[in-house]
Amino acid sequence: IGSGWFERDYDEYSYEFGTAGSRLRDLKAALPVIEERWAKLNPPPTRKLPILIGGGGEKVTLRIVAEHADIWHWFPDSTAALAHKLEVLRGHCADVGRDPAEIEVSVGVHPHRLGKDLAYADGHYDLGARQVTLGLGGPTFDLAPLQPWLDWRDEKNA
């Protein structure tokens, strides 16, 4: 879940797109309501429904992550950038009294990195990222660049 970024999605449902700030405020207001409704489901879920929040905004988004997320997803362009955002997230977790280890780290890899720079992935892994999504572009999909990443994943999971 996120605050939304694709205006066409809003247009499709006749929602006001607003601004990035207004969408973040809406997300912050909606998450407690969503969590409260999940707690009342009958029958209840068979497990805790995880909340994945995407985004890297340091003042608001990462604060919302600290308050609500089970998984945080972002598209770092460097290991240093990820390390910085994780430090900010740890600060927010300290402010809200949450152990940052409770939040799984997920990173997205841009298509231009596929098959080229696995040291980049190693750096993210060393910082705790355990989920990786790979962007393939489109509308046609060349899956050949995935093989080095699959090999990397298999080596990490051996």
Coordinates of N, CA, C and O in Angstrom, one line a residue:
I1 N 0.9 -1.2 0.0 CA 0.0 0.0 0.0 C 0.9 1.2 0.0 O 2.0 1.2 0.5
G2 N 0.4 2.3 -0.5 CA 1.1 3.5 -0.5 C 0.1 4.6 -0.7 O -1.1 4.4 -0.6
S3 N 0.6 5.8 -0.9 CA -0.2 7.0 -1.0 C -0.8 7.1 -2.4 O -1.6 7.9 -2.6
G4 N -0.2 6.4 -3.3 CA -0.7 6.5 -4.7 C 0.2 7.4 -5.5 O 0.7 8.4 -5.0
W5 N 0.5 7.0 -6.7 CA 1.4 7.8 -7.6 C 0.9 7.9 -9.0 O 1.3 8.7 -9.8
F6 N 0.0 7.0 -9.4 CA -0.4 6.9 -10.7 C -1.8 7.5 -10.9 O -2.8 6.9 -10.5
E7 N -1.8 8.7 -11.5 CA -3.1 9.5 -11.5 C -4.2 8.7 -12.2 O -5.4 8.8 -11.9
R8 N -3.9 7.9 -13.2 CA -4.9 7.2 -14.0 C -5.7 6.3 -13.0 O -6.9 6.1 -13.2
D9 N -5.1 5.7 -12.0 CA -5.8 4.9 -11.0 C -6.9 5.7 -10.3 O -8.0 5.2 -10.1
Y10 N -6.5 6.9 -9.9 CA -7.5 7.8 -9.3 C -8.6 8.2 -10.2 O -9.8 8.2 -9.8
D11 N -8.3 8.5 -11.5 CA -9.3 8.9 -12.4 C -10.3 7.7 -12.7 O -11.5 7.9 -12.8
E12 N -9.7 6.5 -12.7 CA -10.6 5.3 -13.0 C -11.7 5.2 -11.9 O -12.8 4.7 -12.2
Y13 N -11.4 5.5 -10.7 CA -12.4 5.4 -9.6 C -13.0 6.7 -9.2 O -13.7 6.8 -8.2
S14 N -12.7 7.8 -10.0 CA -13.3 9.1 -9.8 C -12.9 9.7 -8.4 O -13.6 10.4 -7.7
Y15 N -11.6 9.4 -8.0 CA -11.1 9.9 -6.8 C -10.2 11.2 -7.2 O -9.6 11.2 -8.2
E16 N -10.2 12.1 -6.2 CA -9.4 13.3 -6.5 C -7.9 12.9 -6.3 O -7.6 12.2 -5.3
F17 N -7.1 13.2 -7.2 CA -5.7 12.8 -7.2 C -4.9 13.6 -6.1 O -4.1 13.1 -5.4
G18 N -5.3 14.9 -6.0 CA -4.7 15.7 -4.9 C -3.2 15.9 -5.1 O -2.6 15.8 -6.2
T19 N -2.5 16.1 -4.0 CA -1.1 16.3 -4.0 C -0.4 15.1 -3.2 O -1.1 14.3 -2.6
A20 N 0.9 15.0 -3.4 CA 1.6 13.9 -2.6 C 1.3 14.1 -1.1 O 1.1 13.1 -0.5
G21 N 1.3 15.3 -0.6 CA 1.1 15.5 0.8 C -0.3 15.1 1.2 O -0.5 14.4 2.2
S22 N -1.3 15.4 0.4 CA -2.7 15.1 0.7 C -2.9 13.6 0.7 O -3.6 13.0 1.5
R23 N -2.2 12.9 -0.3 CA -2.4 11.5 -0.4 C -1.7 10.8 0.8 O -2.2 9.8 1.3
L24 N -0.6 11.3 1.2 CA 0.1 10.7 2.4 C -0.8 10.9 3.7 O -0.9 10.0 4.5
R25 N -1.4 12.1 3.8 CA -2.3 12.3 4.9 C -3.5 11.3 4.9 O -3.9 10.8 5.9
D26 N -4.0 11.1 3.7 CA -5.1 10.1 3.6 C -4.7 8.7 4.0 O -5.4 8.0 4.6
L27 N -3.5 8.3 3.5 CA -2.9 7.0 3.9 C -2.8 6.9 5.4 O -3.2 5.9 6.0
K28 N -2.2 7.9 6.0 CA -2.0 7.9 7.5 C -3.3 7.8 8.2 O -3.4 7.1 9.2
A29 N -4.3 8.5 7.7 CA -5.7 8.4 8.4 C -6.3 7.0 8.1 O -7.0 6.5 9.0
A30 N -6.1 6.4 6.9 CA -6.8 5.2 6.6 C -6.2 4.0 7.3 O -6.9 3.0 7.6
L31 N -4.9 3.9 7.5 CA -4.3 2.7 8.1 C -4.9 2.3 9.4 O -5.2 1.1 9.6
P32 N -5.1 3.2 10.4 CA -5.7 2.7 11.6 C -7.1 2.1 11.4 O -7.5 1.2 12.0
V33 N -7.8 2.7 10.5 CA -9.2 2.2 10.2 C -9.1 0.8 9.5 O -9.9 -0.1 9.9
I34 N -8.2 0.7 8.6 CA -8.0 -0.6 8.0 C -7.6 -1.7 9.0 O -8.2 -2.8 9.1
E35 N -6.7 -1.4 9.9 CA -6.3 -2.3 10.9 C -7.4 -2.6 11.9 O -7.6 -3.8 12.3
E36 N -8.2 -1.7 12.2 CA -9.3 -1.9 13.1 C -10.4 -2.8 12.5 O -10.9 -3.7 13.1
R37 N -10.6 -2.6 11.2 CA -11.6 -3.4 10.5 C -11.1 -4.9 10.4 O -11.8 -5.8 10.5
W38 N -9.8 -5.0 10.1 CA -9.2 -6.4 10.0 C -9.4 -7.1 11.4 O -9.6 -8.3 11.4
A39 N -9.3 -6.4 12.4 CA -9.4 -7.0 13.8 C -10.8 -7.5 14.0 O -11.0 -8.4 14.9
K40 N -11.8 -7.0 13.3 CA -13.2 -7.4 13.5 C -13.6 -8.4 12.4 O -14.8 -8.8 12.4
L41 N -12.8 -8.9 11.5 CA -13.2 -9.8 10.5 C -13.7 -11.1 11.1 O -13.2 -11.6 12.1
N42 N -14.8 -11.6 10.5 CA -15.4 -12.8 11.0 C -15.8 -13.7 9.8 O -16.7 -13.3 9.1
P43 N -15.1 -14.8 9.6 CA -14.1 -15.3 10.5 C -12.8 -14.5 10.4 O -12.6 -13.9 9.4
P44 N -12.0 -14.6 11.4 CA -10.7 -13.9 11.4 C -9.8 -14.5 10.4 O -9.8 -15.7 10.1
P45 N -8.8 -13.7 10.0 CA -7.7 -14.2 9.1 C -7.0 -15.4 9.8 O -6.9 -15.4 11.1
T46 N -6.4 -16.2 9.1 CA -5.6 -17.3 9.6 C -4.2 -16.9 10.1 O -3.5 -17.7 10.7
R47 N -3.9 -15.7 9.7 CA -2.6 -15.1 10.1 C -2.7 -13.6 10.1 O -3.7 -13.1 9.7
K48 N -1.7 -12.9 10.7 CA -1.7 -11.4 10.6 C -1.6 -11.0 9.1 O -0.8 -11.5 8.4
L49 N -2.5 -10.1 8.7 CA -2.4 -9.6 7.4 C -1.2 -8.6 7.3 O -1.3 -7.6 8.0
P50 N -0.2 -8.9 6.5 CA 0.9 -8.0 6.5 C 0.6 -6.7 5.7 O -0.1 -6.8 4.7
I51 N 1.2 -5.7 6.2 CA 1.1 -4.4 5.5 C 2.5 -4.1 4.9 O 3.4 -4.0 5.6
L52 N 2.5 -3.9 3.6 CA 3.7 -3.5 2.9 C 3.5 -2.0 2.5 O 2.5 -1.7 1.8
I53 N 4.4 -1.2 2.9 CA 4.3 0.2 2.5 C 5.5 0.6 1.6 O 6.6 0.3 2.0
G54 N 5.3 1.1 0.5 CA 6.3 1.5 -0.4 C 6.6 3.0 -0.4 O 5.6 3.8 -0.3
G55 N 7.8 3.4 -0.5 CA 8.2 4.8 -0.6 C 9.4 5.1 0.3 O 9.7 4.4 1.3
G56 N 10.0 6.2 0.0 CA 11.2 6.6 0.8 C 11.2 8.0 1.4 O 12.3 8.4 1.8
G57 N 10.1 8.6 1.4 CA 10.0 10.0 2.0 C 10.4 9.9 3.5 O 9.8 9.1 4.2
E58 N 11.4 10.7 3.8 CA 12.0 10.6 5.2 C 11.1 11.1 6.3 O 11.1 10.6 7.4
K59 N 10.4 12.2 6.0 CA 9.6 12.8 7.1 C 8.3 12.2 7.4 O 7.9 12.0 8.5
V60 N 7.6 11.8 6.3 CA 6.2 11.2 6.5 C 6.1 9.8 6.2 O 5.7 9.0 7.0
T61 N 6.6 9.4 5.0 CA 6.4 8.0 4.6 C 7.1 7.0 5.5 O 6.5 6.0 6.0
L62 N 8.4 7.3 5.8 CA 9.1 6.4 6.7 C 8.5 6.4 8.1 O 8.6 5.4 8.9
R63 N 7.9 7.5 8.6 CA 7.3 7.5 9.9 C 6.0 6.6 9.8 O 5.8 5.8 10.8
I64 N 5.3 6.6 8.7 CA 4.1 5.7 8.6 C 4.6 4.3 8.6 O 3.9 3.4 9.2
V65 N 5.7 4.0 7.9 CA 6.3 2.7 7.9 C 6.6 2.2 9.3 O 6.2 1.1 9.7
A66 N 7.2 3.1 10.1 CA 7.5 2.8 11.5 C 6.3 2.5 12.3 O 6.3 1.6 13.2
E67 N 5.2 3.2 12.0 CA 4.0 3.0 12.8 C 3.2 1.8 12.4 O 2.5 1.2 13.2
H68 N 3.2 1.4 11.1 CA 2.2 0.4 10.6 C 2.8 -0.8 9.8 O 2.1 -1.8 9.7
A69 N 3.9 -0.6 9.2 CA 4.3 -1.6 8.1 C 5.0 -2.8 8.7 O 5.7 -2.8 9.7
D70 N 4.7 -3.9 8.1 CA 5.4 -5.2 8.3 C 6.5 -5.3 7.3 O 7.5 -6.0 7.6
I71 N 6.4 -4.7 6.2 CA 7.4 -4.8 5.1 C 7.5 -3.4 4.6 O 6.5 -2.7 4.3
W72 N 8.7 -2.9 4.3 CA 9.0 -1.6 3.7 C 9.7 -1.9 2.4 O 10.6 -2.6 2.3
H73 N 9.1 -1.3 1.3 CA 9.7 -1.5 -0.1 C 10.1 -0.1 -0.6 O 9.4 0.9 -0.5
W74 N 11.3 -0.1 -1.2 CA 11.8 1.1 -1.8 C 12.8 0.7 -3.0 O 13.2 -0.4 -3.1
F75 N 13.1 1.7 -3.8 CA 13.9 1.5 -5.0 C 15.2 2.3 -4.8 O 15.4 3.4 -5.4
P76 N 16.2 1.8 -4.0 CA 17.4 2.5 -3.8 C 18.3 2.5 -5.0 O 18.4 1.5 -5.7
D77 N 18.9 3.6 -5.3 CA 19.9 3.6 -6.4 C 21.3 3.3 -6.0 O 22.2 3.2 -6.8
S78 N 21.5 3.2 -4.7 CA 22.8 2.8 -4.2 C 22.7 2.2 -2.8 O 21.7 2.4 -2.1
T79 N 23.7 1.4 -2.4 CA 23.7 0.9 -1.1 C 23.8 2.0 0.0 O 23.1 1.9 1.0
A80 N 24.5 3.0 -0.3 CA 24.6 4.1 0.6 C 23.2 4.8 0.8 O 22.9 5.2 2.0
A81 N 22.4 4.9 -0.2 CA 21.1 5.5 -0.1 C 20.2 4.6 0.8 O 19.5 5.1 1.6
L82 N 20.3 3.3 0.6 CA 19.5 2.4 1.4 C 20.0 2.5 2.9 O 19.1 2.5 3.8
A83 N 21.3 2.5 3.1 CA 21.8 2.6 4.5 C 21.2 3.9 5.2 O 20.8 3.9 6.3
H84 N 21.2 5.0 4.4 CA 20.7 6.3 5.0 C 19.2 6.1 5.3 O 18.8 6.5 6.4
K85 N 18.4 5.6 4.4 CA 17.0 5.5 4.7 C 16.7 4.6 5.8 O 15.8 4.8 6.7
L86 N 17.5 3.5 6.0 CA 17.3 2.6 7.1 C 17.7 3.3 8.4 O 17.0 3.0 9.4
E87 N 18.6 4.2 8.4 CA 18.9 4.9 9.6 C 17.8 5.9 10.0 O 17.4 6.0 11.1
V88 N 17.2 6.5 9.0 CA 16.0 7.4 9.2 C 14.9 6.5 9.8 O 14.2 6.9 10.7
L89 N 14.6 5.4 9.2 CA 13.6 4.5 9.6 C 13.8 4.0 11.1 O 12.9 4.0 11.9
R90 N 15.1 3.7 11.4 CA 15.4 3.3 12.8 C 15.1 4.5 13.8 O 14.6 4.3 14.9
G91 N 15.3 5.7 13.3 CA 15.0 6.9 14.2 C 13.5 7.0 14.4 O 13.1 7.2 15.6
H92 N 12.7 6.8 13.4 CA 11.3 6.8 13.5 C 10.8 5.7 14.4 O 9.9 5.9 15.2
C93 N 11.4 4.5 14.2 CA 11.0 3.4 15.1 C 11.3 3.7 16.5 O 10.5 3.4 17.4
A94 N 12.4 4.3 16.8 CA 12.7 4.7 18.2 C 11.7 5.6 18.7 O 11.3 5.5 19.9
D95 N 11.3 6.6 17.9 CA 10.3 7.6 18.3 C 9.0 7.0 18.7 O 8.3 7.5 19.6
V96 N 8.6 5.9 18.0 CA 7.3 5.3 18.2 C 7.4 4.0 19.1 O 6.3 3.4 19.3
G97 N 8.6 3.7 19.5 CA 8.7 2.6 20.4 C 8.6 1.2 19.7 O 8.1 0.3 20.3
R98 N 9.1 1.1 18.5 CA 9.0 -0.1 17.7 C 10.4 -0.6 17.4 O 11.3 0.1 17.1
D99 N 10.6 -1.9 17.4 CA 11.8 -2.6 17.1 C 11.9 -2.6 15.5 O 11.1 -3.2 14.9
P100 N 12.9 -1.9 14.9 CA 13.0 -1.9 13.5 C 13.2 -3.3 12.9 O 12.9 -3.5 11.7
A101 N 13.6 -4.3 13.6 CA 13.8 -5.6 13.1 C 12.5 -6.3 12.8 O 12.4 -7.3 12.1
E102 N 11.4 -5.7 13.3 CA 10.0 -6.2 13.0 C 9.6 -5.9 11.5 O 8.6 -6.4 11.1
I103 N 10.3 -5.0 10.9 CA 10.0 -4.5 9.6 C 10.9 -5.2 8.5 O 12.1 -5.0 8.6
E104 N 10.3 -6.0 7.7 CA 11.1 -6.6 6.6 C 11.5 -5.6 5.5 O 10.6 -4.8 5.2
V105 N 12.7 -5.7 5.0 CA 13.1 -4.7 4.0 C 13.1 -5.4 2.6 O 13.6 -6.5 2.4
S106 N 12.4 -4.7 1.7 CA 12.2 -5.1 0.4 C 12.7 -4.0 -0.6 O 12.5 -2.9 -0.3
V107 N 13.5 -4.4 -1.6 CA 14.0 -3.4 -2.5 C 13.7 -3.8 -3.9 O 13.5 -5.0 -4.3
G108 N 13.5 -2.8 -4.7 CA 13.2 -3.0 -6.1 C 14.5 -2.6 -6.9 O 15.2 -1.7 -6.6
V109 N 14.7 -3.4 -7.9 CA 15.9 -3.3 -8.8 C 15.4 -2.8 -10.2 O 14.5 -3.4 -10.8
H110 N 16.0 -1.7 -10.6 CA 15.6 -1.1 -11.9 C 16.1 -1.9 -13.0 O 17.1 -2.6 -12.9
P111 N 15.4 -1.9 -14.1 CA 15.8 -2.8 -15.3 C 17.2 -2.6 -15.7 O 17.9 -3.5 -16.1
H112 N 17.7 -1.3 -15.7 CA 19.1 -1.1 -16.2 C 20.2 -1.8 -15.3 O 21.3 -2.0 -15.7
R113 N 19.8 -2.3 -14.1 CA 20.7 -3.0 -13.2 C 20.7 -4.5 -13.5 O 21.6 -5.2 -13.0
L114 N 19.7 -5.0 -14.2 CA 19.5 -6.5 -14.3 C 20.7 -7.1 -15.0 O 21.2 -6.6 -16.1
G115 N 21.3 -8.1 -14.4 CA 22.4 -8.8 -15.1 C 23.7 -8.1 -15.1 O 24.7 -8.5 -15.7
K116 N 23.8 -7.0 -14.4 CA 25.0 -6.1 -14.5 C 25.8 -5.9 -13.2 O 27.0 -5.9 -13.2
D117 N 25.1 -5.8 -12.1 CA 25.7 -5.3 -10.9 C 25.2 -6.0 -9.6 O 24.5 -5.5 -8.8
L118 N 25.7 -7.3 -9.5 CA 25.2 -8.0 -8.3 C 25.9 -7.6 -7.0 O 25.4 -7.9 -5.9
A119 N 27.0 -6.8 -7.1 CA 27.6 -6.2 -5.9 C 26.6 -5.3 -5.2 O 26.5 -5.2 -4.0
Y120 N 25.8 -4.6 -6.1 CA 24.7 -3.7 -5.6 C 23.8 -4.6 -4.8 O 23.4 -4.1 -3.7
A121 N 23.4 -5.7 -5.2 CA 22.4 -6.6 -4.5 C 23.1 -7.1 -3.2 O 22.4 -7.2 -2.2
D122 N 24.4 -7.4 -3.3 CA 25.1 -7.9 -2.1 C 25.1 -6.8 -1.0 O 24.9 -7.1 0.2
G123 N 25.3 -5.6 -1.4 CA 25.2 -4.5 -0.4 C 23.9 -4.3 0.2 O 23.8 -4.1 1.4
H124 N 22.8 -4.5 -0.5 CA 21.5 -4.4 0.0 C 21.2 -5.6 0.9 O 20.6 -5.4 2.0
Y125 N 21.7 -6.7 0.5 CA 21.5 -7.9 1.3 C 22.2 -7.8 2.7 O 21.7 -8.1 3.7
D126 N 23.4 -7.2 2.6 CA 24.2 -7.0 3.8 C 23.5 -6.0 4.8 O 23.7 -6.1 6.0
L127 N 22.7 -5.1 4.3 CA 21.9 -4.2 5.1 C 20.6 -4.8 5.6 O 19.9 -4.1 6.3
G128 N 20.3 -6.0 5.2 CA 19.1 -6.6 5.7 C 18.0 -6.8 4.7 O 16.9 -7.4 5.0
A129 N 18.1 -6.4 3.4 CA 17.1 -6.6 2.5 C 16.9 -8.0 2.1 O 17.9 -8.7 1.7
R130 N 15.7 -8.6 2.3 CA 15.5 -10.0 2.0 C 14.5 -10.3 0.9 O 14.3 -11.4 0.5
Q131 N 13.8 -9.2 0.5 CA 13.0 -9.3 -0.7 C 13.5 -8.4 -1.8 O 13.9 -7.3 -1.5
V132 N 13.5 -9.0 -3.0 CA 14.0 -8.2 -4.1 C 13.0 -8.3 -5.2 O 12.6 -9.4 -5.6
T133 N 12.5 -7.2 -5.8 CA 11.7 -7.2 -6.9 C 12.5 -6.7 -8.1 O 13.3 -5.8 -7.9
L134 N 12.3 -7.3 -9.3 CA 13.1 -7.0 -10.4 C 12.2 -6.3 -11.5 O 11.2 -7.0 -11.9
G135 N 12.5 -5.1 -11.9 CA 11.7 -4.5 -12.9 C 12.1 -5.0 -14.3 O 13.3 -5.1 -14.6
L136 N 11.1 -5.3 -15.1 CA 11.4 -5.9 -16.4 C 11.0 -5.0 -17.6 O 11.2 -5.3 -18.7
G137 N 10.4 -3.8 -17.2 CA 10.0 -2.9 -18.3 C 8.7 -3.5 -19.0 O 7.9 -4.1 -18.3
G138 N 8.7 -3.4 -20.2 CA 7.5 -4.0 -20.9 C 7.2 -3.1 -22.1 O 7.9 -2.0 -22.3
P139 N 6.3 -3.4 -23.0 CA 5.4 -4.5 -22.9 C 5.9 -5.9 -23.3 O 5.3 -6.9 -23.0
T140 N 7.1 -5.9 -23.9 CA 7.7 -7.2 -24.1 C 8.7 -7.5 -23.0 O 9.3 -6.5 -22.5
F141 N 8.9 -8.7 -22.7 CA 9.7 -9.0 -21.5 C 10.9 -10.0 -21.9 O 10.6 -11.1 -22.3
D142 N 12.1 -9.5 -21.8 CA 13.3 -10.3 -22.0 C 13.7 -10.9 -20.6 O 14.1 -10.2 -19.8
L143 N 13.5 -12.2 -20.4 CA 13.7 -12.8 -19.1 C 15.2 -13.2 -19.0 O 15.6 -13.6 -17.9
A144 N 16.0 -13.2 -20.0 CA 17.4 -13.6 -20.0 C 18.2 -12.9 -18.9 O 18.9 -13.5 -18.2
P145 N 18.0 -11.6 -18.7 CA 18.8 -10.9 -17.6 C 18.5 -11.4 -16.2 O 19.2 -11.0 -15.3
L146 N 17.4 -12.1 -16.0 CA 17.0 -12.6 -14.7 C 17.9 -13.7 -14.2 O 18.1 -13.9 -13.0
Q147 N 18.6 -14.5 -15.1 CA 19.3 -15.6 -14.7 C 20.4 -15.3 -13.6 O 20.5 -16.0 -12.6
P148 N 21.2 -14.3 -13.8 CA 22.2 -14.0 -12.8 C 21.6 -13.7 -11.4 O 22.1 -14.0 -10.4
W149 N 20.4 -13.0 -11.5 CA 19.8 -12.7 -10.2 C 19.2 -14.0 -9.5 O 19.2 -14.1 -8.3
L150 N 18.7 -14.9 -10.4 CA 18.2 -16.1 -9.8 C 19.3 -17.0 -9.2 O 19.2 -17.5 -8.1
D151 N 20.5 -16.9 -9.9 CA 21.6 -17.6 -9.3 C 22.1 -17.0 -8.0 O 22.4 -17.7 -7.1
W152 N 22.1 -15.7 -8.0 CA 22.4 -14.9 -6.8 C 21.5 -15.3 -5.6 O 21.9 -15.6 -4.5
R153 N 20.2 -15.3 -5.9 CA 19.2 -15.7 -4.9 C 19.4 -17.1 -4.4 O 19.4 -17.3 -3.2
D154 N 19.7 -18.0 -5.3 CA 19.9 -19.4 -4.9 C 21.1 -19.5 -4.0 O 21.1 -20.3 -3.1
E155 N 22.2 -18.8 -4.4 CA 23.4 -18.8 -3.6 C 23.1 -18.3 -2.2 O 23.6 -18.9 -1.2
K156 N 22.4 -17.2 -2.1 CA 22.1 -16.6 -0.7 C 21.2 -17.5 0.1 O 21.3 -17.5 1.3
N157 N 20.3 -18.3 -0.6 CA 19.4 -19.2 0.2 C 19.9 -20.6 0.3 O 19.2 -21.4 0.9
A158 N 21.1 -20.9 -0.1 CA 21.7 -22.2 0.0 C 21.9 -22.6 1.5 O 22.1 -21.8 2.3

